[in-house]
């Protein structure tokens, strides 16, 4: 009865509301459709969070929302079941009975009804969760004086994601991050409506997941006795000689899986094979071709020692995967497959015997044999294999999903063959790359992937027909941690690039607009500040590059990501102002010695003055 009353309110009262297209809403990712009314909605100490019952997921969300509102205001809304609500006042209602297939499994409808209550409706609790995330981004960031009421423009939002796979990756192999940080990372993912965490749990530099049957994986494999300092190409290798490591117990893994699940995030564990396996080999050297000894690596790179293809290794890996499957309820298991030198296999009697008996001609095909066997094993446990795009070489396993990282060609090839694909091309999706001028940034692995580059990424390659495009499930930001040792190093690299990626994977392609995204960033920066998170403002800095032109002359370019920015510069050691020369094109290196430049919008300087001395 009360439910019916709610719907009557929707129909009768929202219709009367004045609707107009909103010029700016701070919600990231941008919703599919929204209107902001000139009316207001108000929440205060009388506001309750009413959830549809019996639905335990909605009850938990209601309690969490009440808690979040308590963080922002002086009041804590009561949480009550819909069946207990005698009437609806200036409340917030959460219901999962929308029964409208247009919203799918993750969409939601949020509307203020008759200048009274705010409803968040969806087909499932997942959709309601995303509606709550949007609602929270309507509030001012917490901190400072706590107001007695929340007054907001009345809102109407229809929203659903563009892609079903919206991922963030985290490498805990090169550096280990505690459960508390992994949860914080998951919170950030939830804020931006990501639904998949790709947890890279094993590496040459450390094995991070407890496996009961093989305790040495963590007793030995989780620890290295030194770590390289800086870029190894810079000079002779320098090590810190400090023992380093850590791992997650199975209990901790379960805790993280449950934490993620409450936030609509599925975790895909990655257990790397046959390469990037030095940590495991150091614990169980009999699984390698040479028998070792091996050492957990203290430096980065690709190593020749990989798993041997003898029978014993498959038993070992299947035992490990059996425990992994027991811990992670999601469908996908990532088995790596990238960067596998074939040197050891070429010289190994067991591997060569395997090639003969299986009539395998090349070592690439031997890797394919390896992956197919693991796929069969996973399939027998109702799990689905994902691998990096190298698993295309030598023949893709029949049902494998491909993660395309070496550009997009692997993704295109796999989609053409009817395989599912997740796009993670380095130039757009590698958040371990620099995001601004390397001289202004903390040490990173290399590359340059600016926030605006991430934002400009289009996951569906032009080469694919619409029939094939449907195999592109979505995209993912990858965070490799060779140069990221602490939680704040990671948040600096992903904030705000993951916000940019969230619009790529959630928002409609035709509504993506860099200028309006950029305008939302100050609000999000203040959210990060309220959360005490380190983040990057390099989007406001100039980026300086030297590139050869078609006549092989080294040209200096200075770029700004700020919409409508004008760059002014000086070459005479004075500070640039709006009266200084405008930078309009690139200049030959020979014409410049020291340059000072800054970006201006409407005559106001944005970001820092940038100084560069060009060596000829
Ligand atoms: C990778 O970056 N090696 C997948
Ligand atoms: Zn071998």
XYZ file of N, CA, C and O in Angstrom, residues 284-475:
768
model
N 59.722 -23.005 -4.847
C 59.601 -24.388 -5.344
C 60.407 -24.516 -6.646
O 59.839 -24.564 -7.736
N 61.762 -24.569 -6.526
C 62.616 -24.526 -7.715
C 62.370 -25.702 -8.667
O 62.663 -25.594 -9.858
N 61.790 -26.771 -8.149
C 61.545 -27.937 -9.019
C 60.512 -27.633 -10.099
O 60.361 -28.403 -11.054
N 59.805 -26.511 -9.996
C 58.803 -26.157 -11.010
C 59.429 -25.405 -12.202
O 58.743 -25.072 -13.161
N 60.714 -25.116 -12.127
C 61.401 -24.454 -13.247
C 62.096 -25.478 -14.132
O 62.175 -26.666 -13.787
N 62.613 -25.028 -15.260
C 63.271 -25.940 -16.207
C 64.653 -26.367 -15.712
O 65.072 -27.495 -15.922
N 65.364 -25.446 -15.045
C 66.740 -25.751 -14.642
C 66.824 -26.293 -13.218
O 67.859 -26.818 -12.815
N 65.782 -26.161 -12.454
C 65.804 -26.614 -11.063
C 66.418 -25.595 -10.108
O 66.532 -25.842 -8.914
N 66.819 -24.474 -10.645
C 67.288 -23.370 -9.795
C 68.735 -23.529 -9.371
O 69.478 -24.265 -10.023
N 69.175 -22.897 -8.250
C 68.324 -22.085 -7.368
C 67.899 -20.759 -8.010
O 68.564 -20.249 -8.890
N 66.768 -20.252 -7.524
C 66.233 -18.978 -8.003
C 66.103 -18.033 -6.813
O 66.064 -18.481 -5.674
N 65.991 -16.755 -7.122
C 65.840 -15.759 -6.055
C 64.674 -14.843 -6.376
O 64.489 -14.474 -7.551
N 63.921 -14.462 -5.355
C 62.878 -13.450 -5.552
C 63.595 -12.192 -6.035
O 64.571 -11.765 -5.426
N 63.127 -11.618 -7.129
C 63.890 -10.549 -7.757
C 63.795 -9.230 -6.986
O 62.725 -8.861 -6.497
N 64.920 -8.545 -6.940
C 64.950 -7.213 -6.335
C 65.019 -6.120 -7.392
O 65.210 -4.946 -7.086
N 64.889 -6.523 -8.647
C 64.860 -5.515 -9.716
C 63.721 -5.826 -10.678
O 63.102 -6.885 -10.595
N 63.451 -4.889 -11.570
C 62.275 -4.994 -12.442
C 62.665 -5.577 -13.787
O 63.829 -5.584 -14.144
N 61.697 -6.039 -14.518
C 61.997 -6.502 -15.869
C 61.318 -7.812 -16.208
O 60.328 -8.197 -15.603
N 61.886 -8.459 -17.230
C 61.359 -9.738 -17.712
C 62.486 -10.743 -17.537
O 63.613 -10.481 -17.956
N 62.191 -11.870 -16.921
C 63.244 -12.826 -16.571
C 63.062 -14.146 -17.329
O 61.939 -14.553 -17.612
N 64.195 -14.768 -17.610
C 64.150 -15.963 -18.473
C 63.618 -17.196 -17.765
O 63.112 -18.110 -18.411
N 63.726 -17.226 -16.443
C 63.240 -18.412 -15.729
C 61.735 -18.342 -15.565
O 61.202 -17.419 -14.931
N 61.069 -19.334 -16.168
C 59.600 -19.397 -16.153
C 59.219 -20.820 -15.738
O 60.091 -21.687 -15.616
N 57.922 -21.068 -15.553
C 57.515 -22.433 -15.188
C 57.852 -23.404 -16.315
O 57.651 -23.085 -17.500
N 58.303 -24.585 -15.936
C 58.531 -25.672 -16.893
C 57.167 -26.284 -17.271
O 56.218 -26.199 -16.499
N 57.108 -26.889 -18.439
C 55.815 -27.457 -18.871
C 55.691 -28.942 -18.491
O 54.866 -29.662 -19.043
N 56.528 -29.384 -17.566
C 56.401 -30.795 -17.135
C 55.114 -30.987 -16.319
O 54.546 -30.012 -15.803
N 54.717 -32.228 -16.172
C 53.439 -32.558 -15.531
C 53.341 -32.016 -14.100
O 52.309 -31.505 -13.673
N 54.459 -32.122 -13.390
C 54.493 -31.691 -11.988
C 54.059 -30.220 -11.830
O 53.398 -29.856 -10.860
N 54.454 -29.391 -12.799
C 54.091 -27.967 -12.700
C 52.583 -27.785 -12.829
O 51.993 -26.956 -12.137
N 51.967 -28.542 -13.728
C 50.519 -28.405 -13.893
C 49.789 -28.819 -12.614
O 48.824 -28.166 -12.208
N 50.274 -29.881 -11.974
C 49.650 -30.304 -10.704
C 49.767 -29.170 -9.678
O 48.792 -28.820 -9.004
N 50.967 -28.607 -9.612
C 51.235 -27.499 -8.679
C 50.288 -26.322 -8.957
O 49.597 -25.817 -8.060
N 50.212 -25.923 -10.215
C 49.390 -24.746 -10.559
C 47.898 -25.043 -10.365
O 47.141 -24.176 -9.917
N 47.490 -26.254 -10.667
C 46.067 -26.582 -10.479
C 45.709 -26.616 -8.990
O 44.623 -26.185 -8.611
N 46.625 -27.093 -8.177
C 46.389 -27.051 -6.718
C 46.235 -25.600 -6.252
O 45.359 -25.272 -5.452
N 47.115 -24.746 -6.748
C 47.052 -23.322 -6.365
C 45.723 -22.727 -6.832
O 45.013 -22.075 -6.058
N 45.391 -23.005 -8.089
C 44.149 -22.420 -8.628
C 42.917 -22.948 -7.885
O 41.938 -22.224 -7.712
N 42.986 -24.176 -7.424
C 41.853 -24.722 -6.657
C 41.622 -23.876 -5.404
O 40.483 -23.513 -5.082
N 42.699 -23.507 -4.725
C 42.533 -22.663 -3.527
C 42.074 -21.257 -3.921
O 41.243 -20.650 -3.252
N 42.605 -20.753 -5.021
C 42.234 -19.399 -5.482
C 40.739 -19.360 -5.825
O 40.012 -18.428 -5.446
N 40.273 -20.405 -6.520
C 38.857 -20.473 -6.899
C 37.973 -20.484 -5.648
O 36.913 -19.863 -5.612
N 38.454 -21.147 -4.617
C 37.691 -21.202 -3.361
C 37.589 -19.841 -2.674
O 36.675 -19.610 -1.877
N 38.516 -18.948 -2.993
C 38.543 -17.639 -2.313
C 37.811 -16.561 -3.092
O 37.319 -15.591 -2.505
N 37.787 -16.699 -4.426
C 37.225 -15.630 -5.261
C 35.996 -16.161 -5.988
O 36.110 -17.006 -6.872
N 34.814 -15.665 -5.618
C 33.591 -16.216 -6.211
C 33.316 -15.758 -7.647
O 32.461 -16.327 -8.311
N 34.056 -14.758 -8.149
C 33.789 -14.250 -9.502
C 34.094 -15.299 -10.568
O 34.799 -16.283 -10.323
N 33.574 -15.055 -11.769
C 33.724 -16.028 -12.863
C 35.153 -16.071 -13.409
O 35.637 -17.107 -13.821
N 35.802 -14.902 -13.453
C 37.086 -14.806 -14.150
C 38.287 -15.095 -13.249
O 38.345 -14.630 -12.107
N 39.243 -15.808 -13.834
C 40.570 -15.936 -13.218
C 41.573 -15.473 -14.283
O 41.533 -15.934 -15.421
N 42.446 -14.536 -13.905
C 43.456 -14.019 -14.835
C 44.727 -14.845 -14.651
O 45.199 -15.003 -13.530
N 45.284 -15.346 -15.741
C 46.482 -16.187 -15.610
C 47.720 -15.513 -16.214
O 48.733 -16.178 -16.456
N 47.629 -14.207 -16.429
C 48.813 -13.489 -16.935
C 49.100 -13.875 -18.368
O 48.317 -13.604 -19.268
N 50.246 -14.525 -18.594
C 50.604 -14.971 -19.946
C 51.454 -13.975 -20.709
O 51.872 -14.243 -21.838
N 51.755 -12.817 -20.105
C 52.545 -11.804 -20.810
C 54.039 -12.071 -20.615
O 54.451 -12.708 -19.650
N 54.812 -11.549 -21.560
C 56.271 -11.455 -21.419
C 56.910 -12.778 -20.967
O 57.486 -12.845 -19.885
N 56.776 -13.786 -21.828
C 57.325 -15.102 -21.488
C 58.485 -15.448 -22.438
O 58.249 -15.877 -23.561
N 59.741 -15.243 -21.990
C 60.859 -15.660 -22.834
C 60.824 -17.182 -22.989
O 60.456 -17.899 -22.055
N 61.216 -17.654 -24.158
C 61.105 -19.090 -24.423
C 62.470 -19.796 -24.297
O 62.594 -20.978 -24.606
N 63.501 -19.032 -23.852
C 64.866 -19.555 -23.792
C 64.965 -20.868 -23.017
O 65.579 -21.819 -23.476
N 64.406 -20.884 -21.826
C 64.547 -22.093 -20.989
C 63.847 -23.281 -21.629
O 64.367 -24.397 -21.604
N 62.686 -23.076 -22.188
C 61.925 -24.166 -22.806
C 62.724 -24.783 -23.962
O 62.678 -25.985 -24.175
N 63.425 -23.921 -24.689
C 64.193 -24.392 -25.854
C 65.293 -25.374 -25.430
O 65.672 -26.252 -26.191
N 65.803 -25.152 -24.215
C 66.935 -25.966 -23.763
C 66.551 -26.991 -22.690
O 67.417 -27.535 -22.031
N 65.284 -27.216 -22.497
C 64.848 -28.091 -21.404
C 64.375 -29.449 -21.954
O 63.462 -29.502 -22.775
N 64.998 -30.550 -21.512
C 64.584 -31.878 -21.998
C 63.092 -32.143 -21.761
O 62.415 -32.670 -22.641
N 62.567 -31.739 -20.582
C 61.143 -31.998 -20.295
C 60.244 -31.243 -21.261
O 59.259 -31.786 -21.775
N 60.591 -29.981 -21.509
C 59.752 -29.168 -22.410
C 59.844 -29.689 -23.839
O 58.848 -29.749 -24.560
N 61.060 -30.077 -24.235
C 61.219 -30.580 -25.604
C 60.491 -31.913 -25.773
O 59.896 -32.179 -26.816
N 60.496 -32.739 -24.707
C 59.771 -34.009 -24.740
C 58.270 -33.749 -24.888
O 57.565 -34.406 -25.657
N 57.836 -32.760 -24.138
C 56.412 -32.379 -24.211
C 56.057 -31.955 -25.642
O 55.022 -32.336 -26.175
N 56.920 -31.173 -26.253
C 56.637 -30.708 -27.625
C 56.540 -31.894 -28.580
O 55.656 -31.942 -29.439
N 57.439 -32.843 -28.408
C 57.417 -34.033 -29.275
C 56.131 -34.829 -29.080
O 55.419 -35.155 -30.031
N 55.832 -35.111 -27.819
C 54.686 -35.992 -27.559
C 53.365 -35.320 -27.949
O 52.417 -35.984 -28.333
N 53.330 -33.989 -27.880
C 52.094 -33.272 -28.227
C 52.124 -32.762 -29.675
O 51.229 -32.028 -30.089
N 53.184 -33.121 -30.394
C 53.346 -32.684 -31.798
C 53.282 -31.165 -31.917
O 52.593 -30.599 -32.773
N 53.999 -30.512 -31.034
C 54.039 -29.045 -31.007
C 55.328 -28.594 -31.686
O 56.411 -29.091 -31.361
N 55.198 -27.637 -32.629
C 56.364 -27.283 -33.455
C 57.186 -26.129 -32.870
O 58.391 -26.071 -33.030
N 56.498 -25.152 -32.247
C 57.226 -23.970 -31.775
C 56.958 -23.750 -30.285
O 55.961 -24.240 -29.738
N 57.857 -22.984 -29.682
C 57.685 -22.698 -28.255
C 56.465 -21.801 -28.014
O 55.863 -21.838 -26.958
N 56.102 -20.999 -29.036
C 54.873 -20.183 -28.904
C 53.662 -21.115 -28.777
O 52.756 -20.890 -27.990
N 53.716 -22.194 -29.587
C 52.605 -23.164 -29.494
C 52.637 -23.909 -28.158
O 51.608 -24.334 -27.652
N 53.838 -24.039 -27.604
C 53.927 -24.681 -26.286
C 53.242 -23.805 -25.228
O 52.568 -24.297 -24.326
N 53.404 -22.481 -25.373
C 52.687 -21.591 -24.445
C 51.181 -21.732 -24.646
O 50.403 -21.751 -23.687
N 50.777 -21.852 -25.904
C 49.363 -22.029 -26.190
C 48.843 -23.323 -25.542
O 47.768 -23.356 -24.946
N 49.650 -24.394 -25.639
C 49.293 -25.665 -24.990
C 49.118 -25.439 -23.494
O 48.144 -25.902 -22.873
N 50.037 -24.700 -22.909
C 50.026 -24.398 -21.474
C 48.707 -23.703 -21.087
O 48.002 -24.123 -20.164
N 48.394 -22.675 -21.847
C 47.207 -21.870 -21.518
C 45.921 -22.688 -21.740
O 44.997 -22.634 -20.934
N 45.903 -23.473 -22.814
C 44.710 -24.304 -23.068
C 44.470 -25.298 -21.939
O 43.320 -25.541 -21.550
N 45.553 -25.883 -21.440
C 45.391 -26.846 -20.328
C 44.809 -26.166 -19.102
O 43.923 -26.679 -18.435
N 45.330 -24.983 -18.823
C 44.826 -24.253 -17.645
C 43.376 -23.835 -17.886
O 42.535 -23.892 -16.988
N 43.088 -23.441 -19.124
C 41.700 -23.067 -19.414
C 40.743 -24.243 -19.171
O 39.681 -24.080 -18.582
N 41.156 -25.419 -19.622
C 40.319 -26.614 -19.415
C 40.080 -26.850 -17.929
O 38.965 -27.147 -17.494
N 41.158 -26.700 -17.173
C 41.042 -26.914 -15.733
C 40.070 -25.889 -15.118
O 39.175 -26.252 -14.348
N 40.227 -24.643 -15.501
C 39.336 -23.600 -14.961
C 37.892 -23.865 -15.380
O 36.966 -23.737 -14.575
N 37.716 -24.243 -16.641
C 36.354 -24.487 -17.134
C 35.698 -25.629 -16.352
O 34.494 -25.580 -16.069
N 36.503 -26.616 -15.960
C 35.927 -27.738 -15.202
C 35.477 -27.274 -13.815
O 34.756 -27.975 -13.124
N 35.916 -26.085 -13.414
C 35.445 -25.486 -12.153
C 34.532 -24.289 -12.426
O 34.388 -23.396 -11.582
N 33.987 -24.246 -13.618
C 33.077 -23.158 -14.012
C 33.704 -21.774 -13.935
O 33.041 -20.796 -13.579
N 34.967 -21.727 -14.258
C 35.642 -20.424 -14.273
C 36.153 -20.144 -15.681
O 36.387 -21.048 -16.469
N 36.347 -18.839 -15.916
C 36.657 -18.375 -17.247
C 38.043 -17.726 -17.237
O 38.331 -16.921 -16.354
N 38.855 -18.066 -18.229
C 40.245 -17.593 -18.242
C 40.372 -16.234 -18.944
O 39.802 -16.019 -20.008
N 41.143 -15.358 -18.317
C 41.580 -14.110 -18.984
C 43.093 -14.135 -19.050
O 43.758 -14.581 -18.106
N 43.638 -13.639 -20.155
C 45.089 -13.506 -20.246
C 45.458 -12.243 -20.995
O 44.642 -11.664 -21.733
N 46.697 -11.804 -20.816
C 47.217 -10.664 -21.578
C 47.321 -11.057 -23.053
O 47.290 -12.244 -23.381
N 47.476 -10.061 -23.935
C 47.299 -10.361 -25.369
C 48.346 -11.319 -25.943
O 48.146 -11.879 -27.020
N 49.442 -11.567 -25.229
C 50.419 -12.554 -25.719
C 49.809 -13.949 -25.872
O 50.341 -14.768 -26.613
N 48.707 -14.217 -25.166
C 48.159 -15.581 -25.265
C 47.488 -15.833 -26.622
O 47.035 -16.928 -26.906
N 47.465 -14.778 -27.458
C 47.026 -14.986 -28.851
C 48.096 -15.729 -29.655
O 47.795 -16.416 -30.627
N 49.357 -15.531 -29.253
C 50.474 -16.094 -30.026
C 50.477 -17.612 -29.888
O 50.294 -18.136 -28.802
N 50.660 -18.283 -30.991
C 50.671 -19.750 -30.949
C 49.275 -20.340 -30.898
O 49.107 -21.540 -30.781
N 48.248 -19.479 -30.942
C 46.862 -19.971 -30.960
C 46.157 -19.707 -29.639
O 46.575 -20.177 -28.591
N 45.072 -18.960 -29.716
C 44.331 -18.589 -28.500
C 43.525 -19.785 -27.980
O 43.033 -20.588 -28.776
N 43.419 -19.895 -26.667
C 42.582 -20.945 -26.072
C 41.119 -20.672 -26.450
O 40.725 -19.511 -26.593
N 40.319 -21.739 -26.609
C 39.006 -21.586 -27.260
C 38.066 -20.541 -26.647
O 37.340 -19.867 -27.363
N 38.072 -20.410 -25.335
C 37.090 -19.517 -24.708
C 37.737 -18.299 -24.049
O 37.068 -17.560 -23.329
N 39.036 -18.106 -24.242
C 39.754 -17.094 -23.454
C 39.281 -15.667 -23.743
O 38.919 -15.328 -24.872
N 39.302 -14.856 -22.703
C 39.086 -13.409 -22.829
C 40.465 -12.745 -22.856
O 41.356 -13.127 -22.095
N 40.605 -11.760 -23.741
C 41.909 -11.124 -23.943
C 41.933 -9.739 -23.306
O 40.995 -8.952 -23.450
N 43.034 -9.462 -22.620
C 43.265 -8.113 -22.133
C 44.324 -7.499 -23.040
O 45.466 -7.959 -23.067
N 43.925 -6.490 -23.805
C 44.796 -5.921 -24.831
C 45.617 -4.792 -24.236
O 45.078 -3.734 -23.924
N 46.921 -5.036 -24.056
C 47.762 -4.002 -23.421
C 48.824 -3.455 -24.347
O 49.234 -2.306 -24.210
N 49.291 -4.266 -25.322
C 50.323 -3.758 -26.235
C 49.604 -3.037 -27.369
O 49.548 -3.513 -28.495
N 49.009 -1.923 -27.044
C 48.154 -1.234 -28.009
C 46.817 -1.947 -28.121
O 46.410 -2.664 -27.190
N 46.167 -1.744 -29.264
C 44.806 -2.274 -29.405
C 44.732 -3.435 -30.400
O 43.670 -4.027 -30.577
N 45.875 -3.761 -31.036
C 45.790 -4.754 -32.125
C 45.385 -6.132 -31.606
O 44.614 -6.847 -32.253
N 45.889 -6.513 -30.426
C 45.507 -7.808 -29.863
C 44.007 -7.852 -29.588
O 43.344 -8.866 -29.831
N 43.488 -6.732 -29.124
C 42.044 -6.654 -28.840
C 41.228 -6.783 -30.117
O 40.205 -7.486 -30.159
N 41.717 -6.129 -31.174
C 40.996 -6.190 -32.459
C 41.018 -7.624 -32.987
O 39.981 -8.186 -33.364
N 42.204 -8.223 -32.948
C 42.345 -9.590 -33.470
C 41.425 -10.559 -32.713
O 40.735 -11.385 -33.318
N 41.417 -10.435 -31.391
C 40.596 -11.353 -30.581
C 39.106 -11.134 -30.861
O 38.347 -12.100 -31.010
N 38.699 -9.861 -30.950
C 37.276 -9.576 -31.206
C 36.866 -10.098 -32.580
O 35.762 -10.636 -32.749
N 37.777 -9.969 -33.552
C 37.474 -10.489 -34.906
C 37.239 -11.989 -34.862
O 36.466 -12.527 -35.648
N 37.903 -12.659 -33.897
C 37.744 -14.118 -33.787
C 36.574 -14.486 -32.866
O 36.369 -15.656 -32.572
N 35.882 -13.449 -32.371
C 34.727 -13.737 -31.521
C 35.069 -13.983 -30.058
O 34.308 -14.615 -29.329
N 36.225 -13.456 -29.629
C 36.587 -13.568 -28.212
C 36.266 -12.266 -27.491
O 36.420 -11.179 -28.065
N 35.888 -12.383 -26.244
C 35.673 -11.180 -25.441
C 37.004 -10.478 -25.184
O 38.044 -11.137 -25.075
N 36.921 -9.155 -25.070
C 38.137 -8.337 -24.946
C 37.939 -7.262 -23.885
O 36.870 -6.655 -23.786
N 38.996 -7.031 -23.131
C 39.039 -5.873 -22.235
C 40.212 -5.017 -22.686
O 41.324 -5.532 -22.865
N 39.939 -3.755 -22.903
C 40.957 -2.864 -23.457
C 41.765 -2.193 -22.334
O 41.166 -1.569 -21.431
N 43.084 -2.313 -22.419
C 43.964 -1.622 -21.463
C 45.221 -1.119 -22.191
O 46.341 -1.345 -21.720
N 45.065 -0.436 -23.328
C 46.269 -0.055 -24.083
C 47.126 0.946 -23.308
O 46.608 1.884 -22.693
N 48.426 0.707 -23.375
C 49.373 1.498 -22.588
C 49.211 3.001 -22.701
O 49.220 3.712 -21.695
N 49.036 3.516 -23.908
C 49.029 4.970 -24.085
C 47.864 5.667 -23.399
O 47.890 6.882 -23.202
N 46.826 4.928 -23.078
C 45.637 5.537 -22.473
C 45.331 5.009 -21.076
O 44.710 5.705 -20.277
N 45.712 3.767 -20.826
C 45.209 3.077 -19.625
C 46.294 2.688 -18.629
O 45.991 2.031 -17.643
N 47.548 3.087 -18.880
C 48.616 2.740 -17.935
C 48.851 3.920 -16.997
O 49.489 4.908 -17.344
N 48.330 3.781 -15.788
C 48.412 4.886 -14.839
C 49.733 4.874 -14.067
O 49.908 5.647 -13.131
N 50.651 3.988 -14.476
C 52.006 4.090 -13.934
C 52.863 5.011 -14.812
O 53.973 5.367 -14.441
N 52.335 5.414 -15.963
C 53.037 6.398 -16.801
C 53.017 7.783 -16.141
O 52.136 8.070 -15.334
N 53.921 8.627 -16.577
C 53.849 10.039 -16.164
C 52.516 10.625 -16.602
O 51.969 10.235 -17.638
N 51.992 11.563 -15.800
C 50.764 12.231 -16.233
C 51.011 13.696 -16.556
O 50.089 14.431 -16.916
N 52.253 14.116 -16.419
C 52.617 15.485 -16.763
C 54.099 15.505 -17.105
O 54.751 14.446 -17.143
N 54.611 16.702 -17.324
C 56.021 16.847 -17.656
C 56.884 16.101 -16.627
O 56.819 16.412 -15.437
N 57.673 15.113 -17.055
C 58.449 14.311 -16.097
C 59.308 15.138 -15.146
O 59.537 14.731 -14.009
N 59.737 16.322 -15.594
C 60.564 17.140 -14.699
C 59.798 17.644 -13.491
O 60.372 17.995 -12.471
N 58.473 17.722 -13.614
C 57.662 18.228 -12.507
C 57.037 17.097 -11.693
O 56.343 17.330 -10.714
N 57.246 15.875 -12.128
C 56.519 14.741 -11.546
C 57.444 13.839 -10.740
O 58.643 13.783 -11.008
N 56.870 13.087 -9.785
C 57.686 12.074 -9.107
C 58.136 10.994 -10.097
O 57.472 10.796 -11.129
N 59.223 10.317 -9.781
C 59.772 9.295 -10.672
C 58.695 8.274 -11.052
O 57.978 7.767 -10.202
N 58.590 8.007 -12.353
C 57.633 7.002 -12.840
C 58.336 6.126 -13.848
O 59.498 6.374 -14.209
N 57.631 5.122 -14.319
C 58.291 4.143 -15.201
C 58.670 4.754 -16.547
O 59.639 4.355 -17.178
N 57.894 5.767 -16.978
C 58.152 6.386 -18.286
C 56.829 6.760 -18.916
O 55.828 6.906 -18.221
N 56.824 6.914 -20.256
C 55.578 7.214 -20.974
C 55.015 8.575 -20.608
O 55.597 9.325 -19.805
N 53.913 8.923 -21.205
C 53.185 10.141 -20.852
C 51.723 9.899 -21.183
O 51.349 9.782 -22.353
N 50.917 9.769 -20.159
C 49.481 9.533 -20.324
C 48.758 10.566 -19.471
O 48.531 10.366 -18.278
N 48.450 11.698 -20.104
C 47.835 12.807 -19.368
C 46.377 12.487 -19.080
O 45.784 11.624 -19.733
N 45.812 13.204 -18.133
C 44.393 13.002 -17.796
C 43.544 13.152 -19.064
O 42.628 12.362 -19.315
N 43.890 14.151 -19.873
C 43.091 14.383 -21.087
C 43.293 13.262 -22.109
O 42.399 12.994 -22.907
N 44.450 12.599 -22.086
C 44.648 11.436 -22.968
C 43.720 10.295 -22.539
O 43.098 9.642 -23.371
N 43.669 10.069 -21.229
C 42.775 9.016 -20.718
C 41.342 9.358 -21.125
O 40.593 8.512 -21.629
N 40.991 10.636 -20.930
C 39.610 11.054 -21.203
C 39.243 10.872 -22.676
O 38.103 10.589 -23.021
N 40.241 11.038 -23.530
C 39.981 10.957 -24.981
C 39.923 9.522 -25.491
O 39.621 9.286 -26.663
N 40.184 8.576 -24.613
C 40.251 7.186 -25.086
C 38.876 6.665 -25.505
O 37.888 6.841 -24.791
N 38.842 6.020 -26.647
C 37.603 5.378 -27.105
C 37.844 3.860 -27.181
O 38.616 3.406 -28.023
N 37.200 3.091 -26.306
C 37.501 1.656 -26.233
C 37.105 0.840 -27.467
O 37.666 -0.223 -27.704
N 36.135 1.315 -28.236
C 35.735 0.531 -29.415
C 36.604 0.952 -30.606
O 36.467 2.065 -31.112
N 37.492 0.084 -31.072
C 38.348 0.464 -32.207
C 37.514 0.662 -33.476
O 36.547 -0.069 -33.703
N 37.911 1.651 -34.270
C 37.196 1.944 -35.531
C 37.164 0.736 -36.463
O 36.252 0.585 -37.264
N 38.196 -0.092 -36.339
C 38.322 -1.237 -37.252
C 37.204 -2.262 -37.077
O 36.989 -3.099 -37.942
N 36.506 -2.224 -35.950
C 35.528 -3.281 -35.679
C 34.132 -2.910 -36.160
O 33.650 -1.805 -35.909
N 33.492 -3.856 -36.830
C 32.088 -3.659 -37.211
C 31.262 -3.703 -35.918
O 31.738 -4.192 -34.887
N 30.023 -3.220 -35.996
C 29.219 -3.206 -34.765
C 28.984 -4.628 -34.273
O 28.862 -4.883 -33.080
N 28.986 -5.545 -35.206
C 28.828 -6.947 -34.849
C 29.986 -7.458 -33.990
O 29.808 -8.302 -33.111
N 31.172 -6.959 -34.277
C 32.367 -7.373 -33.535
C 32.610 -6.482 -32.313
O 33.219 -6.909 -31.337
N 32.141 -5.246 -32.410
C 32.361 -4.296 -31.310
C 31.752 -4.812 -30.008
O 32.214 -4.496 -28.922
N 30.729 -5.661 -30.140
C 30.083 -6.116 -28.906
C 30.983 -7.030 -28.079
O 30.704 -7.298 -26.921
N 32.091 -7.487 -28.678
C 33.025 -8.303 -27.894
C 33.918 -7.439 -26.989
O 34.643 -7.966 -26.156
N 33.896 -6.139 -27.199
C 34.674 -5.251 -26.309
C 33.828 -5.034 -25.054
O 32.853 -4.283 -25.061
N 34.223 -5.684 -23.976
C 33.403 -5.617 -22.750
C 33.599 -4.312 -21.998
O 32.752 -3.920 -21.204
N 34.752 -3.676 -22.232
C 35.018 -2.433 -21.511
C 36.505 -2.167 -21.463
O 37.264 -2.672 -22.296
N 36.917 -1.386 -20.483
C 38.326 -0.999 -20.382
C 38.743 -0.981 -18.917
O 37.897 -1.042 -18.008
